[in-house]
Amino acid sequence: MSGTARRTPRDPSTPTRRADPTGGRRARDSISAVQTILVVDDEPRIAQLARDYLEHAGFAVLTAGDGQAAVATAHARRPDLVVLDLGLPGMDGLDVARTLRRESSDVPIIMLTARDDELDRILGLELGADDYVTKPFSPRELVARVRAVLRRAERAQAPADLIIVGDLVMDVARMRVEVAGRLVDLTATEFQLLAALARQPGRIFTRAQLLDAVHGVAFESYERAIDTHIKNLRRKLEPEPRQPRYILTVYGVGYRLADEPA
């Protein structure tokens, strides 16, 4: 008879600590409080991989295997961020995101999507998701995205009159913009558009979201007008507009402001 003890099954929604898959190097984050991440995926192997790396990056982790469990866990445990697979059985990821936003939850959401799910990515972003990672993904990339989205969420909680992203400085009250010490003259619409991007650098915005930020209501027939405004902004901001380092295109989705312009 083997002397190996049987392991007691664990509640998958309870945070645990596991052997370090990165060889003992625990990543350090500037966020001092332990934050909780809810990972929602119906594939146990993927959920476990994400859990291992996030825990050893210093996060507490909850898991859910379907949409209804995800909504229930989000309500009961109030995670700081949700990693949400869009391809869930039954109540899919878009329905989960829609439910959370309809119930006034502002929890940051990172979507897990297939490479060919461009429409779902756009719908998810317009429902209020903050970022997406395509499958198959690097777990280290997922950890980096989680940290970046949490930092953006903290900055967005208190919009400042002075927005600084690298060498881009925006004085909101005076509608004044400087880039690398150079004063830039913008129209009111261009200023609002840039401010929307700069308040959450790194976040991907769809054209509809940017149009809504500028005009208050998104009209699909005018979404491409955003491209014209972006072209004008690049002409005024960028040293080389054809190789932008501030306002970056996310092909098939929209635009984002670089976290730290190169």
Short mmCIF file of C-alpha atoms in Angstrom, two decimals:
data_model
loop_
_atom_site.label_atom_id
_atom_site.label_comp_id
_atom_site.label_asym_id
_atom_site.label_seq_id
_atom_site.Cartn_x
_atom_site.Cartn_y
_atom_site.Cartn_z
CA MET A 1 0.00 0.00 0.00
CA SER A 2 1.37 3.40 -0.96
CA GLY A 3 2.12 5.85 1.80
CA THR A 4 1.04 8.83 -0.33
CA ALA A 5 -1.68 10.87 1.35
CA ARG A 6 -4.75 11.83 -0.64
CA ARG A 7 -5.16 15.58 -1.19
CA THR A 8 -8.39 17.21 -0.09
CA PRO A 9 -10.23 18.87 -2.99
CA ARG A 10 -9.94 22.66 -2.85
CA ASP A 11 -12.64 25.21 -3.47
CA PRO A 12 -11.52 26.82 -6.79
CA SER A 13 -12.83 30.22 -5.70
CA THR A 14 -10.48 30.36 -2.70
CA PRO A 15 -7.10 32.12 -3.14
CA THR A 16 -4.06 29.88 -2.56
CA ARG A 17 -0.29 30.01 -2.85
CA ARG A 18 1.56 27.60 -5.16
CA ALA A 19 5.11 26.66 -6.18
CA ASP A 20 6.68 29.44 -8.17
CA PRO A 21 6.55 28.58 -11.91
CA THR A 22 9.09 31.29 -12.64
CA GLY A 23 11.88 29.56 -10.70
CA GLY A 24 11.56 31.47 -7.43
CA ARG A 25 11.60 35.00 -8.82
CA ARG A 26 8.58 36.76 -7.40
CA ALA A 27 7.77 39.90 -9.34
CA ARG A 28 7.46 43.10 -7.37
CA ASP A 29 4.78 45.64 -8.05
CA SER A 30 4.50 49.23 -6.94
CA ILE A 31 0.97 48.57 -5.62
CA SER A 32 1.43 47.94 -1.92
CA ALA A 33 -1.93 46.33 -1.04
CA VAL A 34 -2.61 42.78 -2.18
CA GLN A 35 -5.18 42.98 -4.95
CA THR A 36 -7.59 40.26 -6.01
CA ILE A 37 -7.96 39.04 -9.60
CA LEU A 38 -10.92 36.98 -10.80
CA VAL A 39 -9.94 34.63 -13.65
CA VAL A 40 -12.89 33.36 -15.68
CA ASP A 41 -12.20 30.53 -18.13
CA ASP A 42 -13.92 27.19 -18.79
CA GLU A 43 -10.59 25.51 -19.57
CA PRO A 44 -9.10 24.42 -16.20
CA ARG A 45 -5.55 24.26 -17.61
CA ILE A 46 -5.63 27.86 -18.79
CA ALA A 47 -7.27 29.08 -15.59
CA GLN A 48 -4.64 27.26 -13.50
CA LEU A 49 -1.75 28.64 -15.56
CA ALA A 50 -3.06 32.20 -15.19
CA ARG A 51 -3.64 31.62 -11.49
CA ASP A 52 -0.10 30.36 -10.84
CA TYR A 53 1.59 33.31 -12.51
CA LEU A 54 -0.71 35.94 -11.03
CA GLU A 55 -0.32 34.56 -7.52
CA HIS A 56 3.45 34.63 -7.80
CA ALA A 57 3.27 38.19 -9.07
CA GLY A 58 1.77 39.03 -5.69
CA PHE A 59 -1.97 38.88 -6.41
CA ALA A 60 -4.71 36.90 -4.70
CA VAL A 61 -6.67 34.94 -7.29
CA LEU A 62 -10.25 33.70 -7.58
CA THR A 63 -11.47 31.50 -10.42
CA ALA A 64 -14.80 30.79 -12.11
CA GLY A 65 -15.55 28.31 -14.90
CA ASP A 66 -18.70 29.81 -16.38
CA GLY A 67 -20.50 33.13 -16.78
CA GLN A 68 -23.03 32.75 -13.99
CA ALA A 69 -20.34 31.77 -11.49
CA ALA A 70 -18.29 34.74 -12.66
CA VAL A 71 -21.11 37.22 -12.01
CA ALA A 72 -21.87 35.66 -8.62
CA THR A 73 -18.21 35.72 -7.57
CA ALA A 74 -17.77 39.30 -8.76
CA HIS A 75 -20.77 40.37 -6.66
CA ALA A 76 -19.72 38.44 -3.56
CA ARG A 77 -15.96 39.00 -3.55
CA ARG A 78 -15.54 42.38 -5.30
CA PRO A 79 -12.28 41.63 -7.17
CA ASP A 80 -9.98 44.45 -8.26
CA LEU A 81 -9.85 43.13 -11.85
CA VAL A 82 -11.49 40.41 -13.95
CA VAL A 83 -9.66 38.33 -16.57
CA LEU A 84 -12.57 37.18 -18.70
CA ASP A 85 -12.64 34.57 -21.48
CA LEU A 86 -15.17 35.61 -24.12
CA GLY A 87 -15.79 32.04 -25.34
CA LEU A 88 -17.62 30.73 -22.27
CA PRO A 89 -20.42 28.18 -22.64
CA GLY A 90 -23.96 29.39 -21.92
CA MET A 91 -23.60 32.94 -20.59
CA ASP A 92 -20.62 34.06 -22.65
CA GLY A 93 -17.98 36.63 -21.77
CA LEU A 94 -19.76 39.49 -23.54
CA ASP A 95 -22.90 38.78 -21.50
CA VAL A 96 -20.81 38.75 -18.31
CA ALA A 97 -19.22 42.11 -19.19
CA ARG A 98 -22.62 43.54 -20.13
CA THR A 99 -24.12 42.36 -16.82
CA LEU A 100 -21.29 43.80 -14.74
CA ARG A 101 -21.47 47.18 -16.49
CA ARG A 102 -25.27 47.30 -16.37
CA GLU A 103 -25.09 46.83 -12.61
CA SER A 104 -22.75 49.82 -12.36
CA SER A 105 -19.64 47.78 -11.64
CA ASP A 106 -16.53 49.67 -12.74
CA VAL A 107 -14.18 46.72 -12.12
CA PRO A 108 -11.46 46.64 -14.81
CA ILE A 109 -11.85 43.80 -17.33
CA ILE A 110 -9.21 42.13 -19.51
CA MET A 111 -10.73 39.92 -22.20
CA LEU A 112 -9.22 36.65 -23.41
CA THR A 113 -10.08 36.24 -27.08
CA ALA A 114 -9.26 34.06 -30.08
CA ARG A 115 -7.06 35.69 -32.72
CA ASP A 116 -9.89 35.86 -35.27
CA ASP A 117 -12.52 37.36 -32.92
CA GLU A 118 -12.04 40.96 -34.06
CA LEU A 119 -15.76 41.81 -33.80
CA ASP A 120 -15.98 40.38 -30.28
CA ARG A 121 -12.95 42.41 -29.23
CA ILE A 122 -14.56 45.61 -30.49
CA LEU A 123 -17.89 44.77 -28.84
CA GLY A 124 -16.11 43.95 -25.59
CA LEU A 125 -14.19 47.23 -25.57
CA GLU A 126 -17.36 49.17 -26.31
CA LEU A 127 -19.10 47.38 -23.42
CA GLY A 128 -16.39 48.76 -21.16
CA ALA A 129 -13.59 46.18 -21.16
CA ASP A 130 -10.19 47.77 -20.58
CA ASP A 131 -7.88 45.56 -22.63
CA TYR A 132 -7.64 42.18 -24.35
CA VAL A 133 -5.12 39.36 -24.69
CA THR A 134 -5.34 36.90 -27.57
CA LYS A 135 -5.07 33.14 -27.08
CA PRO A 136 -2.66 31.43 -26.92
CA PHE A 137 -1.06 33.97 -24.61
CA SER A 138 2.12 34.31 -22.61
CA PRO A 139 1.31 34.22 -18.88
CA ARG A 140 4.03 36.81 -18.29
CA GLU A 141 2.30 39.10 -20.79
CA LEU A 142 -0.98 38.58 -18.94
CA VAL A 143 0.65 39.61 -15.65
CA ALA A 144 2.10 42.71 -17.31
CA ARG A 145 -1.32 43.63 -18.76
CA VAL A 146 -2.98 43.17 -15.37
CA ARG A 147 -0.49 45.51 -13.72
CA ALA A 148 -0.85 48.10 -16.48
CA VAL A 149 -4.66 48.09 -16.35
CA LEU A 150 -4.66 48.41 -12.55
CA ARG A 151 -2.31 51.39 -12.76
CA ARG A 152 -4.55 53.02 -15.37
CA ALA A 153 -7.62 52.39 -13.23
CA GLU A 154 -5.97 54.10 -10.26
CA ARG A 155 -5.06 57.13 -12.34
CA ALA A 156 -8.55 57.34 -13.84
CA GLN A 157 -10.28 57.44 -10.45
CA ALA A 158 -9.26 61.05 -9.93
CA PRO A 159 -8.93 62.98 -13.22
CA ALA A 160 -6.33 65.66 -12.67
CA ASP A 161 -6.17 69.18 -14.03
CA LEU A 162 -2.59 68.39 -15.03
CA ILE A 163 -2.02 65.24 -17.08
CA ILE A 164 1.56 64.09 -17.62
CA VAL A 165 2.49 61.13 -19.82
CA GLY A 166 6.22 61.03 -20.51
CA ASP A 167 7.09 64.38 -22.11
CA LEU A 168 3.45 65.13 -22.95
CA VAL A 169 1.93 67.66 -20.51
CA MET A 170 -1.72 68.74 -20.63
CA ASP A 171 -3.10 71.60 -18.53
CA VAL A 172 -6.83 70.80 -18.69
CA ALA A 173 -8.08 74.00 -17.07
CA ARG A 174 -6.12 76.20 -19.49
CA MET A 175 -6.47 73.84 -22.49
CA ARG A 176 -2.70 74.02 -22.92
CA VAL A 177 -0.53 71.22 -24.36
CA GLU A 178 3.25 70.86 -24.39
CA VAL A 179 5.28 68.10 -26.02
CA ALA A 180 8.96 67.90 -25.07
CA GLY A 181 8.72 71.54 -23.92
CA ARG A 182 7.14 72.69 -27.18
CA LEU A 183 3.76 74.42 -26.99
CA VAL A 184 1.19 72.79 -29.31
CA ASP A 185 -1.90 74.60 -30.56
CA LEU A 186 -4.96 72.29 -30.66
CA THR A 187 -8.60 72.81 -31.50
CA ALA A 188 -11.16 72.14 -28.75
CA THR A 189 -12.11 68.81 -30.32
CA GLU A 190 -8.48 67.74 -30.68
CA PHE A 191 -7.82 68.69 -27.06
CA GLN A 192 -10.79 66.65 -25.78
CA LEU A 193 -9.73 63.67 -27.87
CA LEU A 194 -6.14 63.80 -26.64
CA ALA A 195 -7.29 64.25 -23.03
CA ALA A 196 -9.49 61.15 -23.28
CA LEU A 197 -6.48 59.13 -24.46
CA ALA A 198 -4.03 60.69 -22.00
CA ARG A 199 -6.15 60.08 -18.90
CA GLN A 200 -5.69 56.34 -19.46
CA PRO A 201 -2.43 55.86 -21.39
CA GLY A 202 -2.08 52.38 -22.81
CA ARG A 203 -5.82 51.72 -22.86
CA ILE A 204 -7.28 50.82 -26.25
CA PHE A 205 -10.21 52.99 -27.32
CA THR A 206 -12.53 52.16 -30.20
CA ARG A 207 -13.54 54.96 -32.56
CA ALA A 208 -17.05 54.93 -31.11
CA GLN A 209 -15.68 55.40 -27.58
CA LEU A 210 -13.51 58.32 -28.68
CA LEU A 211 -16.39 59.92 -30.54
CA ASP A 212 -18.53 59.56 -27.43
CA ALA A 213 -15.79 61.17 -25.32
CA VAL A 214 -15.62 64.14 -27.68
CA HIS A 215 -19.27 64.68 -28.55
CA GLY A 216 -21.18 62.83 -25.84
CA VAL A 217 -23.08 60.57 -28.26
CA ALA A 218 -21.58 58.05 -30.68
CA PHE A 219 -23.02 58.05 -34.20
CA GLU A 220 -21.72 55.14 -36.26
CA SER A 221 -21.79 57.09 -39.53
CA TYR A 222 -19.32 59.61 -38.13
CA GLU A 223 -16.89 57.22 -36.41
CA ARG A 224 -14.39 57.58 -39.24
CA ALA A 225 -14.21 61.30 -38.48
CA ILE A 226 -12.04 60.23 -35.53
CA ASP A 227 -9.39 59.11 -38.04
CA THR A 228 -9.21 62.65 -39.40
CA HIS A 229 -8.81 64.12 -35.91
CA ILE A 230 -6.09 61.57 -35.11
CA LYS A 231 -4.28 62.44 -38.34
CA ASN A 232 -4.35 66.13 -37.38
CA LEU A 233 -3.17 65.39 -33.85
CA ARG A 234 -0.26 63.36 -35.15
CA ARG A 235 0.70 66.13 -37.53
CA LYS A 236 0.89 68.55 -34.58
CA LEU A 237 2.35 66.24 -31.92
CA GLU A 238 4.60 63.74 -33.64
CA PRO A 239 8.17 64.40 -34.79
CA GLU A 240 7.40 61.99 -37.65
CA PRO A 241 3.63 61.58 -38.17
CA ARG A 242 4.07 58.49 -40.37
CA GLN A 243 5.93 56.76 -37.54
CA PRO A 244 3.94 57.87 -34.49
CA ARG A 245 5.34 57.45 -31.01
CA TYR A 246 2.51 59.07 -29.02
CA ILE A 247 -0.84 58.08 -30.58
CA LEU A 248 -0.63 54.46 -31.72
CA THR A 249 -3.01 52.57 -33.99
CA VAL A 250 -4.44 49.23 -32.82
CA TYR A 251 -5.33 47.76 -36.19
CA GLY A 252 -8.92 46.65 -36.56
CA VAL A 253 -9.88 48.19 -33.21
CA GLY A 254 -8.92 51.83 -32.63
CA TYR A 255 -6.21 53.87 -30.93
CA ARG A 256 -4.22 54.18 -27.71
CA LEU A 257 -1.74 56.65 -26.24
CA ALA A 258 1.65 55.11 -25.55
CA ASP A 259 2.32 54.62 -21.84
CA GLU A 260 5.82 56.01 -22.21
CA PRO A 261 6.44 57.45 -25.68
CA ALA A 262 9.60 56.00 -27.22
#
